[in-house]
Amino acid sequence: MDYLDISLQLSEDDIAIKNAAHEFAEEIMRPAAKALDEMSAEDGVAKKSPLWPFLKKSYELGYHRILLPEAYGGLSLSPLQLNLVLEEWGWGSMGLGVLLGVAAFPFFAIALTGDDELIEKYVIPFCECTDGSIRGCWCGTEPEHGSDILYFDDFFKNPKIKGNVQARLKGDSWIINGQKSAWVSGGTIATHGLTFLQVDPSKGMAGGGVCVVPLDKGVSRGKPLEKIGQRDLNQSEVFFDDTKIPANHMITEPDYYPEMVDLILGAANAAMSALATGVARAAFEEALVYARERVQGGVPITKHTSVRQRLFDMFAKVEACRALSRAVFNFNFNVSPPVTEYSIAAKTRCTQTCFEVTHEAIQILGGNGLAREYLVEKIFRDARASLVEDGLNEMLAAAGGLTITETYPRKSSDIY
Ligand SMILES: Cc1cc2nc3c(=O)[nH]c(=O)nc-3n(C[C@H](O)[C@H](O)[C@H](O)COP(=O)(O)OP(=O)(O)OC[C@H]3O[C@@H](n4cnc5c(N)ncnc54)[C@H](O)[C@@H]3O)c2cc1C
């Protein structure tokens, strides 16, 4: 039930892509997400879990390739098309949307390097995969370092701060040891990890590197994490025990590490804004449908002015999220490197608004809003998780705040 889309520049292709993504979200994502939400985290990744047919179907439809260029077998979507698909995924399920996004992460990062050998070895087989058997994840957060991996203060360069995962060069291989936190999305089932780690402890967190690690030999996982929201998104610790990767798998070393953190954050935060817009829209729609049917005072509650005002406020918030998210996609996926403070603005604003809209949806449904039987109960929990996910909103704001206080007013000639 999408309302009028006021972007007049949507082409027929764009609309077809959006409609197909909506069908996928409604028919494939939502049923799988509902089933997974109700299962234990362990059952959610077991052999008979609905997760596996969901992944297979997603890969068959090519949705794992949305971030990748056509030259390597990707879908080469325009920034706007990418945004449209992610909004629909968010409408279907934020958790499963994130799972599909991180599945592509290591391959997206390799594609950015332009390294032919790595592209041949990893990106092309990933794009050709149609059964969901090649799955990436992002191994960033560590037991002792969550917000520490964001560059928003001088402590980033403090040599006393030691990473929980470190790599040392031995001959022509890197040897990796340590543990990532329980928050690695898709970590339970991933075959490859885009791994952030410390390679030069003398530089503190700034002495980081980014590498691609096949998660087979020398790697183990923790138990799937039980949590309040996005329960359809499996997460677990990843342990590295003398894990060996060839030297060229370290795609970023300390010289470019802060830039790489920025680049990944710029892309991921933008993606989060579109997903959150979809979640907010889903909550608004659920509230509207319910309010048309629920009778109080002898009339449907939509006849009460205060309910209409609240529904309109939700509607306006969804439109504001969509406008900001699309504008940031259009900009940041067309400039290189992305101007990360805009992606941060979109992520923090859209997830916060999404939380407010899902909160209001519960209020519109009254007691039923709290019942498992109604979708808003799940999406409210999912929205809550998004305030922490991909960087706590207040910490992202601190990172964005550092940039704007140092660089404002920024000229377009500084960027292009
Ligand atoms: C659904 C979900 C999916 C996720 N997916 C992934 C993933 O795929 N890969 C991955 O690596 N991680 C993932 N994460 C982890 C996420 O990025 C971290 O949880 C987040 O960055 C916060 O880190 P933390 O939980 O360690 O909190 P902390 O950083 O420990 O923060 C705790 C509190 O301390 C405050 N604080 C921290 N540092 C400072 C400071 N310097 N100054 C002032 N206050 C401070 C914060 O504001 C917060 O209130 C995911 C998280 C969620 C919820």
Tab-separated table of C-alpha atoms and ligand atoms in Angstrom:
chain	number	residue	atom	x	y	z
A	1	MET	CA	0.000	0.000	0.000
A	2	ASP	CA	2.445	2.695	-1.057
A	3	TYR	CA	1.109	6.242	-1.223
A	4	LEU	CA	1.840	8.588	-4.098
A	5	ASP	CA	5.594	8.886	-4.766
A	6	ILE	CA	6.300	12.586	-5.287
A	7	SER	CA	9.666	12.043	-6.997
A	8	LEU	CA	8.715	13.070	-10.511
A	9	GLN	CA	12.070	11.929	-11.860
A	10	LEU	CA	11.314	8.202	-11.321
A	11	SER	CA	11.653	6.457	-14.699
A	12	GLU	CA	9.670	3.408	-15.790
A	13	ASP	CA	12.727	1.278	-14.968
A	14	ASP	CA	12.937	2.782	-11.489
A	15	ILE	CA	9.277	2.074	-10.846
A	16	ALA	CA	9.623	-1.510	-12.101
A	17	ILE	CA	12.618	-2.070	-9.793
A	18	LYS	CA	10.724	-0.583	-6.862
A	19	ASN	CA	7.626	-2.711	-7.539
A	20	ALA	CA	9.679	-5.897	-7.865
A	21	ALA	CA	11.483	-5.123	-4.598
A	22	HIS	CA	8.130	-4.490	-2.930
A	23	GLU	CA	6.787	-7.842	-4.109
A	24	PHE	CA	9.922	-9.532	-2.775
A	25	ALA	CA	9.559	-7.693	0.536
A	26	GLU	CA	5.910	-8.654	0.902
A	27	GLU	CA	5.988	-12.236	-0.299
A	28	ILE	CA	9.463	-13.445	0.647
A	29	MET	CA	10.909	-11.193	3.349
A	30	ARG	CA	7.958	-10.616	5.659
A	31	PRO	CA	6.931	-14.262	6.117
A	32	ALA	CA	10.567	-15.360	6.676
A	33	ALA	CA	11.183	-12.453	9.070
A	34	LYS	CA	8.067	-13.218	11.112
A	35	ALA	CA	9.004	-16.887	11.440
A	36	LEU	CA	12.614	-16.099	12.389
A	37	ASP	CA	11.533	-13.460	14.904
A	38	GLU	CA	9.510	-16.072	16.762
A	39	MET	CA	12.299	-18.698	16.836
A	40	SER	CA	15.263	-18.984	19.152
A	41	ALA	CA	18.458	-17.512	17.681
A	42	GLU	CA	19.916	-21.010	17.520
A	43	ASP	CA	16.939	-22.457	15.619
A	44	GLY	CA	17.097	-19.434	13.310
A	45	VAL	CA	20.353	-20.715	11.795
A	46	ALA	CA	19.623	-24.446	12.095
A	47	LYS	CA	19.275	-26.659	9.018
A	48	LYS	CA	15.499	-26.405	8.808
A	49	SER	CA	15.345	-22.661	9.400
A	50	PRO	CA	13.356	-20.506	6.913
A	51	LEU	CA	16.571	-18.486	6.670
A	52	TRP	CA	18.001	-20.832	4.025
A	53	PRO	CA	15.116	-20.760	1.521
A	54	PHE	CA	14.996	-16.987	2.073
A	55	LEU	CA	18.670	-16.619	1.158
A	56	LYS	CA	18.356	-18.940	-1.819
A	57	LYS	CA	15.423	-16.987	-3.220
A	58	SER	CA	17.202	-13.650	-2.634
A	59	TYR	CA	20.294	-14.823	-4.491
A	60	GLU	CA	18.263	-16.351	-7.317
A	61	LEU	CA	16.666	-12.948	-7.801
A	62	GLY	CA	20.118	-11.329	-7.813
A	63	TYR	CA	19.508	-9.184	-4.728
A	64	HIS	CA	22.951	-10.010	-3.286
A	65	ARG	CA	24.471	-8.176	-6.284
A	66	ILE	CA	22.803	-4.792	-5.881
A	67	LEU	CA	25.952	-3.031	-4.633
A	68	LEU	CA	28.240	-4.380	-7.328
A	69	PRO	CA	29.174	-3.055	-10.771
A	70	GLU	CA	27.950	-4.722	-13.945
A	71	ALA	CA	31.513	-5.431	-15.103
A	72	TYR	CA	31.840	-8.024	-12.308
A	73	GLY	CA	28.324	-9.416	-12.648
A	74	GLY	CA	26.617	-6.905	-10.360
A	75	LEU	CA	23.306	-5.169	-10.996
A	76	SER	CA	24.814	-1.670	-11.402
A	77	LEU	CA	21.792	0.066	-9.922
A	78	SER	CA	21.706	3.849	-9.953
A	79	PRO	CA	21.924	5.497	-6.497
A	80	LEU	CA	18.199	6.221	-6.640
A	81	GLN	CA	17.365	2.621	-7.626
A	82	LEU	CA	19.538	1.341	-4.787
A	83	ASN	CA	17.643	3.595	-2.407
A	84	LEU	CA	14.280	2.396	-3.711
A	85	VAL	CA	15.234	-1.258	-3.201
A	86	LEU	CA	16.579	-0.648	0.309
A	87	GLU	CA	13.457	1.240	1.352
A	88	GLU	CA	11.341	-1.728	0.242
A	89	TRP	CA	13.646	-4.145	2.068
A	90	GLY	CA	13.228	-2.057	5.217
A	91	TRP	CA	9.464	-2.227	4.712
A	92	GLY	CA	9.785	-6.024	4.467
A	93	SER	CA	12.270	-6.532	7.304
A	94	MET	CA	15.107	-4.364	8.558
A	95	GLY	CA	16.994	-7.386	9.943
A	96	LEU	CA	16.881	-9.380	6.725
A	97	GLY	CA	17.661	-6.224	4.731
A	98	VAL	CA	20.819	-5.740	6.791
A	99	LEU	CA	21.679	-9.420	6.362
A	100	LEU	CA	21.530	-9.110	2.565
A	101	GLY	CA	23.523	-5.868	2.684
A	102	VAL	CA	26.367	-7.252	4.792
A	103	ALA	CA	26.426	-10.424	2.667
A	104	ALA	CA	27.847	-8.224	-0.103
A	105	PHE	CA	30.131	-6.090	2.071
A	106	PRO	CA	33.521	-7.821	1.597
A	107	PHE	CA	32.891	-8.101	-2.141
A	108	PHE	CA	31.814	-4.462	-2.396
A	109	ALA	CA	35.054	-3.419	-0.650
A	110	ILE	CA	37.190	-5.587	-2.948
A	111	ALA	CA	35.429	-4.158	-6.004
A	112	LEU	CA	36.408	-0.666	-4.807
A	113	THR	CA	40.111	-1.637	-4.803
A	114	GLY	CA	40.067	-2.574	-8.500
A	115	ASP	CA	42.528	-5.421	-7.702
A	116	ASP	CA	42.018	-7.867	-10.616
A	117	GLU	CA	43.330	-10.908	-8.761
A	118	LEU	CA	41.012	-10.425	-5.765
A	119	ILE	CA	38.065	-9.555	-7.991
A	120	GLU	CA	38.549	-12.751	-9.998
A	121	LYS	CA	38.956	-14.821	-6.863
A	122	TYR	CA	36.095	-13.401	-4.775
A	123	VAL	CA	33.809	-10.858	-6.440
A	124	ILE	CA	32.975	-12.768	-9.607
A	125	PRO	CA	32.151	-16.080	-7.827
A	126	PHE	CA	30.004	-14.111	-5.348
A	127	CYS	CA	28.064	-12.480	-8.175
A	128	GLU	CA	27.652	-15.829	-9.922
A	129	CYS	CA	26.411	-17.521	-6.757
A	130	THR	CA	22.681	-18.302	-6.952
A	131	ASP	CA	22.174	-20.558	-3.939
A	132	GLY	CA	23.240	-18.232	-1.106
A	133	SER	CA	26.318	-20.322	-0.283
A	134	ILE	CA	28.795	-17.367	-0.433
A	135	ARG	CA	27.937	-14.852	2.295
A	136	GLY	CA	29.904	-11.928	3.655
A	137	CYS	CA	29.828	-10.058	6.939
A	138	TRP	CA	31.457	-7.014	8.493
A	139	CYS	CA	33.749	-7.849	11.439
A	140	GLY	CA	34.195	-4.423	13.027
A	141	THR	CA	32.992	-4.171	16.615
A	142	GLU	CA	35.131	-5.823	19.290
A	143	PRO	CA	34.367	-6.812	22.883
A	144	GLU	CA	36.295	-3.762	24.156
A	145	HIS	CA	35.796	-1.471	21.164
A	146	GLY	CA	32.396	-0.407	19.875
A	147	SER	CA	32.327	3.366	19.415
A	148	ASP	CA	36.158	3.356	19.572
A	149	ILE	CA	36.291	2.321	15.948
A	150	LEU	CA	34.741	5.656	14.932
A	151	TYR	CA	37.154	8.512	14.398
A	152	PHE	CA	35.626	11.297	16.437
A	153	ASP	CA	38.248	12.266	18.990
A	154	ASP	CA	41.985	12.381	19.706
A	155	PHE	CA	41.833	9.006	21.466
A	156	PHE	CA	41.689	7.398	18.005
A	157	LYS	CA	45.477	7.939	17.880
A	158	ASN	CA	46.172	6.905	21.483
A	159	PRO	CA	48.752	4.064	21.412
A	160	LYS	CA	47.550	2.866	24.828
A	161	ILE	CA	44.305	1.677	23.242
A	162	LYS	CA	44.896	-1.839	21.940
A	163	GLY	CA	42.591	-3.567	19.486
A	164	ASN	CA	41.138	-6.971	20.371
A	165	VAL	CA	42.012	-8.283	16.925
A	166	GLN	CA	45.519	-7.815	15.598
A	167	ALA	CA	47.393	-8.902	12.500
A	168	ARG	CA	51.140	-9.263	11.998
A	169	LEU	CA	52.966	-9.751	8.730
A	170	LYS	CA	54.963	-12.990	8.517
A	171	GLY	CA	56.674	-13.554	5.175
A	172	ASP	CA	54.012	-12.982	2.573
A	173	SER	CA	51.063	-13.708	4.873
A	174	TRP	CA	49.193	-11.903	7.597
A	175	ILE	CA	48.526	-13.842	10.787
A	176	ILE	CA	45.371	-12.762	12.632
A	177	ASN	CA	44.501	-13.334	16.277
A	178	GLY	CA	41.709	-12.116	18.537
A	179	GLN	CA	37.966	-11.830	18.893
A	180	LYS	CA	35.186	-9.744	17.364
A	181	SER	CA	32.096	-8.937	19.414
A	182	ALA	CA	28.788	-10.803	19.369
A	183	TRP	CA	27.322	-8.118	17.099
A	184	VAL	CA	28.717	-9.280	13.767
A	185	SER	CA	25.600	-9.373	11.571
A	186	GLY	CA	25.448	-12.607	9.641
A	187	GLY	CA	28.584	-13.644	11.576
A	188	THR	CA	27.059	-16.984	12.502
A	189	ILE	CA	26.777	-18.097	8.892
A	190	ALA	CA	29.192	-15.918	6.876
A	191	THR	CA	31.830	-17.467	4.645
A	192	HIS	CA	33.892	-14.258	4.264
A	193	GLY	CA	34.510	-11.329	6.576
A	194	LEU	CA	35.461	-7.753	5.794
A	195	THR	CA	37.613	-7.456	8.886
A	196	PHE	CA	38.819	-4.289	10.587
A	197	LEU	CA	41.807	-4.949	12.836
A	198	GLN	CA	44.929	-3.400	14.305
A	199	VAL	CA	48.149	-3.792	12.327
A	200	ASP	CA	50.237	-1.034	13.937
A	201	PRO	CA	49.444	-0.792	17.676
A	202	SER	CA	51.897	2.116	18.065
A	203	LYS	CA	49.293	4.312	16.304
A	204	GLY	CA	46.348	3.210	18.462
A	205	MET	CA	43.031	2.600	16.712
A	206	ALA	CA	44.329	4.708	13.809
A	207	GLY	CA	46.905	1.971	13.151
A	208	GLY	CA	44.182	-0.192	11.677
A	209	GLY	CA	43.847	-2.258	8.568
A	210	VAL	CA	40.985	-3.715	6.572
A	211	CYS	CA	41.253	-7.191	5.144
A	212	VAL	CA	39.202	-9.888	3.524
A	213	VAL	CA	39.231	-13.130	5.454
A	214	PRO	CA	37.750	-16.430	4.240
A	215	LEU	CA	36.087	-17.591	7.457
A	216	ASP	CA	37.053	-21.249	7.340
A	217	LYS	CA	40.505	-22.269	8.581
A	218	GLY	CA	41.519	-20.810	11.949
A	219	VAL	CA	38.112	-19.207	12.540
A	220	SER	CA	35.339	-20.137	14.971
A	221	ARG	CA	32.049	-18.488	15.980
A	222	GLY	CA	30.134	-17.867	19.155
A	223	LYS	CA	26.546	-18.896	19.804
A	224	PRO	CA	23.893	-16.979	17.845
A	225	LEU	CA	22.935	-13.919	19.892
A	226	GLU	CA	19.506	-13.601	21.536
A	227	LYS	CA	18.316	-9.992	21.424
A	228	ILE	CA	15.300	-7.685	21.575
A	229	GLY	CA	14.989	-6.520	17.972
A	230	GLN	CA	16.018	-7.553	14.474
A	231	ARG	CA	15.865	-11.111	15.758
A	232	ASP	CA	15.699	-12.282	12.151
A	233	LEU	CA	19.277	-11.033	11.733
A	234	ASN	CA	21.674	-13.678	13.065
A	235	GLN	CA	24.708	-12.323	14.935
A	236	SER	CA	27.653	-13.864	16.730
A	237	GLU	CA	31.249	-13.447	17.809
A	238	VAL	CA	33.997	-14.349	15.357
A	239	PHE	CA	37.257	-15.745	16.788
A	240	PHE	CA	40.563	-15.708	14.924
A	241	ASP	CA	43.221	-18.185	15.979
A	242	ASP	CA	46.434	-17.799	13.974
A	243	THR	CA	44.266	-17.256	10.918
A	244	LYS	CA	46.449	-16.882	7.855
A	245	ILE	CA	45.629	-14.729	4.812
A	246	PRO	CA	47.844	-13.829	1.816
A	247	ALA	CA	49.446	-10.367	2.009
A	248	ASN	CA	47.268	-8.931	-0.786
A	249	HIS	CA	44.105	-9.658	1.252
A	250	MET	CA	44.965	-6.668	3.466
A	251	ILE	CA	43.219	-4.161	1.233
A	252	THR	CA	43.863	-1.152	3.479
A	253	GLU	CA	46.833	-0.458	5.745
A	254	PRO	CA	47.193	2.335	8.348
A	255	ASP	CA	48.052	5.060	5.803
A	256	TYR	CA	44.519	4.933	4.400
A	257	TYR	CA	42.688	3.362	7.320
A	258	PRO	CA	40.817	6.490	8.539
A	259	GLU	CA	39.701	7.169	4.940
A	260	MET	CA	38.493	3.577	4.586
A	261	VAL	CA	36.535	3.804	7.866
A	262	ASP	CA	34.941	6.955	6.495
A	263	LEU	CA	34.145	5.394	3.157
A	264	ILE	CA	32.531	2.275	4.650
A	265	LEU	CA	30.603	4.411	7.131
A	266	GLY	CA	29.477	6.730	4.330
A	267	ALA	CA	27.995	3.816	2.373
A	268	ALA	CA	26.618	1.846	5.325
A	269	ASN	CA	25.020	4.813	7.111
A	270	ALA	CA	23.327	5.883	3.893
A	271	ALA	CA	21.960	2.354	3.451
A	272	MET	CA	20.653	2.387	7.027
A	273	SER	CA	18.703	5.578	6.319
A	274	ALA	CA	16.808	3.953	3.434
A	275	LEU	CA	16.080	0.790	5.422
A	276	ALA	CA	14.809	2.872	8.359
A	277	THR	CA	12.563	4.870	6.006
A	278	GLY	CA	10.985	1.590	4.899
A	279	VAL	CA	10.431	0.486	8.508
A	280	ALA	CA	8.796	3.835	9.346
A	281	ARG	CA	6.546	3.561	6.295
A	282	ALA	CA	5.507	0.057	7.320
A	283	ALA	CA	4.578	1.324	10.796
A	284	PHE	CA	2.585	4.239	9.382
A	285	GLU	CA	0.675	1.937	7.042
A	286	GLU	CA	-0.116	-0.577	9.783
A	287	ALA	CA	-1.396	2.235	12.005
A	288	LEU	CA	-3.527	3.703	9.214
A	289	VAL	CA	-5.145	0.388	8.279
A	290	TYR	CA	-5.886	-0.346	11.927
A	291	ALA	CA	-7.258	3.131	12.629
A	292	ARG	CA	-9.715	2.885	9.727
A	293	GLU	CA	-11.203	-0.253	11.269
A	294	ARG	CA	-11.016	0.373	14.987
A	295	VAL	CA	-14.240	1.836	16.340
A	296	GLN	CA	-14.288	3.945	19.496
A	297	GLY	CA	-16.975	6.451	20.465
A	298	GLY	CA	-19.185	4.750	17.866
A	299	VAL	CA	-16.988	5.743	14.897
A	300	PRO	CA	-13.705	4.567	13.318
A	301	ILE	CA	-10.916	6.280	15.250
A	302	THR	CA	-9.796	8.029	12.026
A	303	LYS	CA	-12.875	10.226	12.548
A	304	HIS	CA	-11.272	11.649	15.685
A	305	THR	CA	-9.283	14.763	14.819
A	306	SER	CA	-6.447	14.000	17.221
A	307	VAL	CA	-5.930	10.561	15.605
A	308	ARG	CA	-5.886	12.146	12.141
A	309	GLN	CA	-3.286	14.654	13.316
A	310	ARG	CA	-1.097	11.896	14.704
A	311	LEU	CA	-1.391	9.847	11.522
A	312	PHE	CA	-0.536	12.897	9.470
A	313	ASP	CA	2.518	13.573	11.611
A	314	MET	CA	3.683	9.991	10.921
A	315	PHE	CA	3.041	10.441	7.201
A	316	ALA	CA	5.045	13.700	7.126
A	317	LYS	CA	7.917	12.087	9.029
A	318	VAL	CA	8.125	9.216	6.529
A	319	GLU	CA	8.238	11.700	3.639
A	320	ALA	CA	10.983	13.720	5.363
A	321	CYS	CA	13.073	10.565	5.890
A	322	ARG	CA	12.593	9.541	2.286
A	323	ALA	CA	13.590	12.966	0.960
A	324	LEU	CA	16.757	13.145	3.063
A	325	SER	CA	17.734	9.556	2.391
A	326	ARG	CA	17.285	9.855	-1.375
A	327	ALA	CA	19.171	13.168	-1.505
A	328	VAL	CA	22.112	11.664	0.384
A	329	PHE	CA	22.179	8.584	-1.866
A	330	ASN	CA	22.133	10.790	-4.939
A	331	PHE	CA	25.046	12.806	-3.627
A	332	ASN	CA	27.210	10.293	-1.813
A	333	PHE	CA	27.009	7.512	-4.380
A	334	ASN	CA	27.978	9.988	-7.085
A	335	VAL	CA	31.028	11.586	-5.426
A	336	SER	CA	34.193	9.877	-4.344
A	337	PRO	CA	34.968	9.768	-1.492
A	338	PRO	CA	31.490	10.214	0.009
A	339	VAL	CA	30.912	13.210	2.259
A	340	THR	CA	30.270	11.097	5.327
A	341	GLU	CA	28.629	13.736	7.516
A	342	TYR	CA	25.640	13.653	5.154
A	343	SER	CA	25.325	9.878	5.470
A	344	ILE	CA	25.564	10.251	9.245
A	345	ALA	CA	22.866	12.938	9.171
A	346	ALA	CA	20.619	10.610	7.165
A	347	LYS	CA	21.272	7.566	9.373
A	348	THR	CA	20.777	9.321	12.685
A	349	ARG	CA	17.749	11.338	11.546
A	350	CYS	CA	15.966	8.472	9.740
A	351	THR	CA	16.513	5.868	12.474
A	352	GLN	CA	15.433	8.306	15.206
A	353	THR	CA	12.345	9.269	13.201
A	354	CYS	CA	11.661	5.621	12.443
A	355	PHE	CA	11.769	4.905	16.170
A	356	GLU	CA	9.296	7.741	16.831
A	357	VAL	CA	6.938	6.568	14.084
A	358	THR	CA	6.973	2.925	15.232
A	359	HIS	CA	6.424	4.147	18.814
A	360	GLU	CA	3.416	6.184	17.691
A	361	ALA	CA	2.093	3.196	15.710
A	362	ILE	CA	1.946	1.188	18.929
A	363	GLN	CA	0.052	4.044	20.563
A	364	ILE	CA	-2.462	4.174	17.690
A	365	LEU	CA	-3.073	0.440	18.018
A	366	GLY	CA	-3.544	0.788	21.774
A	367	GLY	CA	-3.231	-2.532	23.638
A	368	ASN	CA	-3.081	-4.430	20.364
A	369	GLY	CA	0.114	-2.563	19.489
A	370	LEU	CA	1.854	-4.494	22.221
A	371	ALA	CA	0.598	-7.881	21.065
A	372	ARG	CA	2.750	-10.291	19.081
A	373	GLU	CA	-0.140	-10.786	16.689
A	374	TYR	CA	0.345	-7.289	15.235
A	375	LEU	CA	3.350	-6.364	13.095
A	376	VAL	CA	4.021	-3.050	14.863
A	377	GLU	CA	5.173	-4.925	17.962
A	378	LYS	CA	8.036	-6.455	15.933
A	379	ILE	CA	8.965	-3.391	13.940
A	380	PHE	CA	9.106	-1.240	17.062
A	381	ARG	CA	11.717	-3.636	18.470
A	382	ASP	CA	13.564	-3.607	15.129
A	383	ALA	CA	13.536	0.198	15.059
A	384	ARG	CA	14.959	0.364	18.586
A	385	ALA	CA	17.944	-1.722	17.539
A	386	SER	CA	18.661	0.659	14.662
A	387	LEU	CA	19.570	3.470	17.087
A	388	VAL	CA	22.599	1.392	18.130
A	389	GLU	CA	23.297	-0.410	14.860
A	390	ASP	CA	26.051	0.769	12.527
A	391	GLY	CA	27.216	3.173	15.233
A	392	LEU	CA	25.253	4.562	18.201
A	393	ASN	CA	23.407	7.653	17.003
A	394	GLU	CA	24.986	9.944	19.594
A	395	MET	CA	28.484	8.686	18.748
A	396	LEU	CA	27.866	9.101	15.021
A	397	ALA	CA	26.675	12.626	15.776
A	398	ALA	CA	29.943	13.211	17.656
A	399	ALA	CA	31.882	12.010	14.589
A	400	GLY	CA	29.808	14.175	12.235
A	401	GLY	CA	30.051	17.039	14.703
A	402	LEU	CA	33.852	16.863	14.646
A	403	THR	CA	33.823	17.220	10.861
A	404	ILE	CA	31.379	20.085	10.632
A	405	THR	CA	32.893	22.087	13.471
A	406	GLU	CA	36.298	21.828	11.791
A	407	THR	CA	35.310	22.271	8.158
A	408	TYR	CA	32.089	24.339	8.061
A	409	PRO	CA	31.362	26.026	5.686
A	410	ARG	CA	32.549	23.396	3.239
A	411	LYS	CA	32.802	24.380	-0.410
A	412	SER	CA	31.898	22.071	-3.278
A	413	SER	CA	35.377	22.740	-4.710
A	414	ASP	CA	36.825	20.928	-1.636
A	415	ILE	CA	34.872	17.820	-2.570
A	416	TYR	CA	34.794	17.263	-6.327
B	1	LIG	C1	21.314	-4.737	15.070
B	1	LIG	C2	22.791	-4.468	15.141
B	1	LIG	C3	23.613	-4.859	14.071
B	1	LIG	C4	24.996	-4.657	14.149
B	1	LIG	N1	25.788	-5.132	13.130
B	1	LIG	C5	27.132	-5.083	13.249
B	1	LIG	C6	27.977	-5.670	12.248
B	1	LIG	O1	27.500	-6.180	11.230
B	1	LIG	N2	29.314	-5.643	12.438
B	1	LIG	C7	29.870	-5.082	13.529
B	1	LIG	O2	31.082	-5.102	13.635
B	1	LIG	N3	29.111	-4.478	14.490
B	1	LIG	C8	27.762	-4.488	14.382
B	1	LIG	N4	26.964	-3.920	15.348
B	1	LIG	C9	27.594	-3.306	16.498
B	1	LIG	C10	27.391	-1.806	16.586
B	1	LIG	O3	28.040	-1.159	15.545
B	1	LIG	C11	27.867	-1.389	17.992
B	1	LIG	O4	26.961	-1.956	18.933
B	1	LIG	C12	27.912	0.087	18.162
B	1	LIG	O5	28.948	0.619	17.383
B	1	LIG	C13	28.106	0.491	19.616
B	1	LIG	O6	29.162	-0.162	20.223
B	1	LIG	P1	28.968	-0.800	21.681
B	1	LIG	O7	27.741	-1.614	21.641
B	1	LIG	O8	30.243	-1.456	22.033
B	1	LIG	O9	28.696	0.430	22.648
B	1	LIG	P2	29.806	1.369	23.357
B	1	LIG	O10	30.681	1.982	22.348
B	1	LIG	O11	30.450	0.602	24.457
B	1	LIG	O12	28.884	2.508	23.993
B	1	LIG	C14	28.247	2.365	25.264
B	1	LIG	C15	27.830	3.740	25.760
B	1	LIG	O13	28.993	4.550	25.975
B	1	LIG	C16	28.892	5.782	25.295
B	1	LIG	N5	30.244	6.116	24.782
B	1	LIG	C17	31.114	5.289	24.148
B	1	LIG	N6	32.244	5.925	23.862
B	1	LIG	C18	32.101	7.192	24.284
B	1	LIG	C19	32.944	8.352	24.251
B	1	LIG	N7	34.169	8.331	23.733
B	1	LIG	N8	32.463	9.508	24.765
B	1	LIG	C20	31.216	9.551	25.312
B	1	LIG	N9	30.384	8.493	25.394
B	1	LIG	C21	30.829	7.326	24.882
B	1	LIG	C22	27.892	5.545	24.147
B	1	LIG	O14	27.216	6.734	23.793
B	1	LIG	C23	26.945	4.511	24.771
B	1	LIG	O15	25.907	5.147	25.451
B	1	LIG	C24	25.573	-4.062	15.286
B	1	LIG	C25	24.733	-3.627	16.342
B	1	LIG	C26	23.372	-3.831	16.267
B	1	LIG	C27	22.506	-3.378	17.414
